[in-house]
GROMACS .gro file of C-alpha atoms in nm:
model
  260
    1MET     CA    1  -4.516  -2.154  -3.159
    2LEU     CA    2  -4.576  -2.364  -3.489
    3PHE     CA    3  -4.205  -2.454  -3.484
    4PHE     CA    4  -4.225  -2.626  -3.153
    5THR     CA    5  -4.517  -2.828  -3.257
    6PHE     CA    6  -4.272  -3.031  -3.474
    7ILE     CA    7  -4.029  -3.100  -3.172
    8ASN     CA    8  -4.091  -3.377  -2.914
    9ARG     CA    9  -4.099  -3.277  -2.550
   10PRO     CA   10  -3.753  -3.432  -2.459
   11VAL     CA   11  -3.585  -3.233  -2.754
   12MET     CA   12  -3.753  -2.910  -2.651
   13HIS     CA   13  -3.640  -2.939  -2.298
   14LYS     CA   14  -3.286  -2.999  -2.405
   15ILE     CA   15  -3.310  -2.676  -2.640
   16ILE     CA   16  -3.445  -2.473  -2.348
   17HIS     CA   17  -3.159  -2.600  -2.109
   18LEU     CA   18  -2.901  -2.498  -2.365
   19CYS     CA   19  -3.054  -2.156  -2.424
   20LEU     CA   20  -3.056  -2.098  -2.049
   21LEU     CA   21  -2.700  -2.214  -2.008
   22LEU     CA   22  -2.599  -1.988  -2.294
   23ILE     CA   23  -2.752  -1.676  -2.126
   24LEU     CA   24  -2.590  -1.758  -1.807
   25LEU     CA   25  -2.235  -1.787  -1.974
   26LEU     CA   26  -2.269  -1.459  -2.157
   27SER     CA   27  -2.417  -1.271  -1.853
   28ALA     CA   28  -2.149  -1.403  -1.598
   29ARG     CA   29  -1.880  -1.164  -1.485
   30PRO     CA   30  -1.536  -1.299  -1.481
   31VAL     CA   31  -1.395  -1.402  -1.145
   32LEU     CA   32  -1.090  -1.199  -1.071
   33ALA     CA   33  -0.824  -1.328  -0.840
   34THR     CA   34  -0.737  -1.129  -0.530
   35VAL     CA   35  -0.375  -1.047  -0.516
   36VAL     CA   36  -0.239  -0.852  -0.211
   37VAL     CA   37   0.132  -0.729  -0.256
   38PHE     CA   38   0.323  -0.615   0.046
   39GLU     CA   39   0.602  -0.355   0.046
   40ALA     CA   40   0.786  -0.340   0.365
   41GLY     CA   41   0.944  -0.043   0.548
   42PHE     CA   42   1.286   0.080   0.545
   43GLY     CA   43   1.532  -0.194   0.640
   44GLN     CA   44   1.255  -0.446   0.693
   45THR     CA   45   1.235  -0.788   0.526
   46ALA     CA   46   0.934  -0.989   0.405
   47GLN     CA   47   0.912  -1.150   0.765
   48SER     CA   48   0.783  -0.826   0.896
   49TRP     CA   49   0.429  -0.906   0.756
   50ALA     CA   50   0.391  -1.247   0.948
   51PRO     CA   51   0.170  -1.105   1.215
   52LEU     CA   52  -0.081  -0.976   0.959
   53LEU     CA   53  -0.077  -1.247   0.706
   54LYS     CA   54  -0.260  -1.507   0.947
   55HIS     CA   55  -0.566  -1.269   0.950
   56LEU     CA   56  -0.611  -1.250   0.586
   57PRO     CA   57  -0.862  -1.480   0.398
   58ALA     CA   58  -0.713  -1.799   0.272
   59ASP     CA   59  -0.813  -1.734  -0.092
   60TYR     CA   60  -0.599  -1.437  -0.113
   61LYS     CA   61  -0.290  -1.458  -0.316
   62VAL     CA   62  -0.028  -1.287  -0.089
   63ILE     CA   63   0.299  -1.171  -0.249
   64THR     CA   64   0.588  -1.067  -0.015
   65TYR     CA   65   0.950  -1.003  -0.082
   66THR     CA   66   1.266  -0.834   0.059
   67ARG     CA   67   1.392  -0.534  -0.170
   68PRO     CA   68   1.718  -0.622  -0.332
   69SER     CA   69   1.888  -0.325  -0.170
   70ILE     CA   70   1.875  -0.488   0.169
   71ALA     CA   71   1.857  -0.871   0.077
   72GLN     CA   72   2.221  -0.883   0.127
   73ALA     CA   73   2.485  -0.690   0.328
   74ASN     CA   74   2.695  -0.588   0.044
   75ALA     CA   75   2.399  -0.478  -0.179
   76LYS     CA   76   2.421  -0.176  -0.370
   77PRO     CA   77   2.175   0.105  -0.239
   78THR     CA   78   1.869   0.173  -0.462
   79SER     CA   79   1.695   0.493  -0.545
   80ILE     CA   80   1.323   0.549  -0.500
   81ALA     CA   81   1.269   0.526  -0.872
   82GLU     CA   82   1.449   0.186  -0.884
   83ASP     CA   83   1.249   0.048  -0.599
   84VAL     CA   84   0.937   0.171  -0.767
   85GLN     CA   85   1.019  -0.015  -1.090
   86TYR     CA   86   1.112  -0.321  -0.900
   87LEU     CA   87   0.745  -0.346  -0.760
   88ILE     CA   88   0.590  -0.262  -1.091
   89SER     CA   89   0.792  -0.576  -1.220
   90GLN     CA   90   0.626  -0.778  -0.934
   91LEU     CA   91   0.267  -0.675  -1.045
   92LYS     CA   92   0.303  -0.747  -1.425
   93PRO     CA   93   0.244  -1.126  -1.394
   94PHE     CA   94  -0.093  -1.041  -1.224
   95GLN     CA   95  -0.206  -0.767  -1.452
   96GLY     CA   96  -0.599  -0.793  -1.496
   97GLU     CA   97  -0.643  -0.943  -1.171
   98GLN     CA   98  -0.767  -0.748  -0.856
   99ILE     CA   99  -0.459  -0.622  -0.708
  100VAL     CA  100  -0.416  -0.427  -0.368
  101LEU     CA  101  -0.085  -0.283  -0.256
  102VAL     CA  102   0.006  -0.257   0.115
  103GLY     CA  103   0.298  -0.049   0.206
  104HIS     CA  104   0.452   0.049   0.547
  105SER     CA  105   0.666   0.353   0.610
  106TYR     CA  106   0.911   0.383   0.328
  107GLY     CA  107   0.718   0.098   0.149
  108GLY     CA  108   0.419   0.329   0.160
  109LEU     CA  109   0.616   0.595  -0.036
  110ILE     CA  110   0.687   0.325  -0.303
  111VAL     CA  111   0.319   0.213  -0.306
  112SER     CA  112   0.211   0.588  -0.353
  113GLN     CA  113   0.452   0.617  -0.638
  114VAL     CA  114   0.340   0.313  -0.812
  115ALA     CA  115  -0.018   0.431  -0.782
  116GLU     CA  116   0.067   0.756  -0.945
  117LEU     CA  117   0.249   0.583  -1.231
  118THR     CA  118   0.051   0.279  -1.314
  119PRO     CA  119  -0.311   0.315  -1.171
  120GLU     CA  120  -0.434   0.089  -1.425
  121LEU     CA  121  -0.261  -0.200  -1.268
  122ILE     CA  122  -0.405  -0.179  -0.913
  123HIS     CA  123  -0.748  -0.152  -0.751
  124GLY     CA  124  -0.651   0.010  -0.416
  125VAL     CA  125  -0.377   0.088  -0.170
  126VAL     CA  126  -0.337   0.047   0.210
  127LEU     CA  127  -0.080   0.283   0.343
  128LEU     CA  128   0.051   0.212   0.697
  129GLU     CA  129   0.233   0.526   0.851
  130PRO     CA  130   0.365   0.597   0.493
  131THR     CA  131   0.673   0.811   0.417
  132VAL     CA  132   0.574   1.121   0.211
  133LEU     CA  133   0.811   1.277  -0.049
  134SER     CA  134   0.792   1.624   0.103
  135GLN     CA  135   0.830   1.532   0.458
  136ARG     CA  136   1.216   1.605   0.522
  137ARG     CA  137   1.167   1.960   0.364
  138GLN     CA  138   0.878   2.034   0.575
  139PHE     CA  139   1.025   1.895   0.887
  140LYS     CA  140   1.338   2.095   0.808
  141ALA     CA  141   1.142   2.417   0.772
  142ILE     CA  142   1.017   2.348   1.134
  143ASP     CA  143   1.338   2.236   1.320
  144SER     CA  144   1.634   2.189   1.093
  145GLN     CA  145   1.867   2.134   1.388
  146ARG     CA  146   1.654   1.845   1.520
  147ILE     CA  147   1.663   1.684   1.181
  148ALA     CA  148   2.037   1.703   1.167
  149ALA     CA  149   2.078   1.556   1.517
  150ASP     CA  150   1.838   1.267   1.394
  151ASP     CA  151   2.053   1.194   1.114
  152GLU     CA  152   2.368   1.175   1.334
  153LEU     CA  153   2.175   0.937   1.557
  154MET     CA  154   2.093   0.719   1.274
  155GLN     CA  155   2.458   0.707   1.169
  156GLN     CA  156   2.541   0.559   1.502
  157TYR     CA  157   2.310   0.283   1.499
  158LEU     CA  158   2.251   0.176   1.135
  159PRO     CA  159   2.464  -0.094   0.992
  160ALA     CA  160   2.680  -0.002   0.696
  161HIS     CA  161   2.451  -0.118   0.419
  162LEU     CA  162   2.152   0.034   0.562
  163LEU     CA  163   2.345   0.359   0.645
  164ALA     CA  164   2.430   0.400   0.261
  165GLN     CA  165   2.052   0.330   0.181
  166TYR     CA  166   1.950   0.595   0.433
  167GLN     CA  167   2.191   0.858   0.313
  168LEU     CA  168   2.076   0.810  -0.046
  169LEU     CA  169   1.701   0.812   0.055
  170SER     CA  170   1.758   1.132   0.268
  171GLN     CA  171   1.916   1.320  -0.032
  172GLN     CA  172   1.645   1.231  -0.251
  173LEU     CA  173   1.379   1.357  -0.001
  174ASP     CA  174   1.592   1.675   0.050
  175ASP     CA  175   1.580   1.728  -0.327
  176ALA     CA  176   1.198   1.670  -0.339
  177ALA     CA  177   0.942   1.941  -0.373
  178ILE     CA  178   0.812   2.087  -0.035
  179ASP     CA  179   0.453   2.053  -0.145
  180THR     CA  180   0.276   1.731  -0.096
  181TYR     CA  181   0.102   1.591  -0.410
  182PRO     CA  182  -0.219   1.403  -0.349
  183LEU     CA  183  -0.312   1.057  -0.469
  184PRO     CA  184  -0.521   0.999  -0.771
  185GLU     CA  185  -0.874   1.114  -0.675
  186ASP     CA  186  -1.053   0.784  -0.785
  187LEU     CA  187  -0.800   0.553  -0.616
  188PRO     CA  188  -0.944   0.361  -0.308
  189VAL     CA  189  -0.714   0.427  -0.016
  190ALA     CA  190  -0.706   0.308   0.337
  191LEU     CA  191  -0.456   0.524   0.531
  192PHE     CA  192  -0.334   0.449   0.880
  193THR     CA  193  -0.186   0.722   1.097
  194SER     CA  194  -0.064   0.673   1.465
  195THR     CA  195  -0.169   0.951   1.691
  196ARG     CA  196   0.024   0.794   1.993
  197ARG     CA  197   0.249   1.043   2.187
  198ALA     CA  198   0.587   0.914   2.292
  199ALA     CA  199   0.685   0.990   2.651
  200ASP     CA  200   1.048   1.048   2.547
  201PRO     CA  201   1.054   1.149   2.183
  202LEU     CA  202   1.354   0.983   2.000
  203PHE     CA  203   1.317   1.142   1.662
  204PHE     CA  204   1.146   1.455   1.546
  205GLU     CA  205   0.844   1.253   1.415
  206GLU     CA  206   0.773   1.171   1.776
  207THR     CA  207   0.768   1.513   1.915
  208GLU     CA  208   0.442   1.725   1.944
  209GLN     CA  209   0.521   1.929   1.650
  210GLY     CA  210   0.647   1.621   1.442
  211LYS     CA  211   0.315   1.443   1.513
  212GLN     CA  212   0.118   1.731   1.388
  213GLN     CA  213   0.308   1.770   1.077
  214TRP     CA  214   0.288   1.401   1.023
  215LEU     CA  215  -0.078   1.404   1.037
  216ALA     CA  216  -0.093   1.708   0.829
  217LEU     CA  217   0.121   1.522   0.545
  218HIS     CA  218  -0.111   1.231   0.560
  219GLN     CA  219  -0.415   1.448   0.533
  220ALA     CA  220  -0.266   1.609   0.230
  221LEU     CA  221  -0.195   1.296   0.064
  222ILE     CA  222  -0.557   1.210   0.039
  223SER     CA  223  -0.695   1.553   0.008
  224ASN     CA  224  -0.833   1.484  -0.336
  225SER     CA  225  -0.945   1.129  -0.273
  226GLU     CA  226  -1.316   1.032  -0.326
  227GLN     CA  227  -1.264   0.685  -0.180
  228ALA     CA  228  -1.033   0.720   0.117
  229TRP     CA  229  -1.046   0.597   0.474
  230HIS     CA  230  -0.809   0.771   0.714
  231ILE     CA  231  -0.777   0.542   1.034
  232ARG     CA  232  -0.611   0.755   1.310
  233SER     CA  233  -0.556   0.585   1.652
  234LYS     CA  234  -0.343   0.578   1.954
  235GLN     CA  235  -0.390   0.195   1.960
  236PHE     CA  236  -0.093   0.142   1.723
  237GLY     CA  237   0.248   0.302   1.684
  238HIS     CA  238   0.464   0.326   1.352
  239GLN     CA  239   0.397  -0.050   1.279
  240PRO     CA  240   0.026  -0.092   1.272
  241HIS     CA  241   0.045  -0.437   1.104
  242LYS     CA  242   0.229  -0.563   1.419
  243ASP     CA  243   0.026  -0.364   1.678
  244GLN     CA  244  -0.319  -0.417   1.519
  245PRO     CA  245  -0.282  -0.677   1.255
  246ALA     CA  246  -0.660  -0.770   1.267
  247LEU     CA  247  -0.759  -0.407   1.210
  248VAL     CA  248  -0.526  -0.388   0.913
  249ALA     CA  249  -0.660  -0.708   0.764
  250GLN     CA  250  -1.003  -0.572   0.801
  251ALA     CA  251  -0.916  -0.267   0.608
  252ILE     CA  252  -0.783  -0.475   0.327
  253THR     CA  253  -1.102  -0.681   0.302
  254GLU     CA  254  -1.322  -0.370   0.318
  255LEU     CA  255  -1.121  -0.188   0.050
  256LEU     CA  256  -1.186  -0.490  -0.167
  257SER     CA  257  -1.555  -0.517  -0.091
  258HIS     CA  258  -1.603  -0.150  -0.136
  259LYS     CA  259  -1.427  -0.163  -0.489
  260ASN     CA  260  -1.647  -0.467  -0.596
   0.00000   0.00000   0.00000
């Protein structure tokens, strides 16, 4: 206390103010930007996310894009690995920020693979009716003739550049392991699975057996997860972000809140 007797009151107040400011600066946590990166489904462009984006907070930085393989009609088909690396390249500029990946259908498969390869880059994932690597082998084990018929139907309706992409994807899924490998246990996950039954199933996935196996695949995907929310509902079909955009937006914000 003797030291302060030689300092006048205004100077002492300034010293105290500076000390308090220094303590606040040293104890403050860095404010991370929230970056939400969207990976669309098979054959879908960045525009497919429009219904969902309007429900997100304005301070989120949103990244959407159309995969190079479908950006142009004459584009070369890309493998799963190539699409995974492309997504990783989109994340690198935001490394260190709070990144959440949102993937629909085939995009969910890409997001899942990125989560396996580079968990240090991301804070969580939201998977909307995601494709699973083992699905074709498991589906074929149940009804191989139906899967062959579905492939023939796809050949009739898909444009040439998407058909080539579909054939490449199908071959890769046929070559994948029949077991489903779960996501990292400490990765926060919000997983959406449709339980809606189709009155007139067009593809195997819409049949009773297909629906049961689809749910089982998704449950296996998060079987080791310690931070997973599995949203199962008849209120949305294969495109939850279009059928229930507010619900998906809520899942994204809650995932971020829980992580914080």
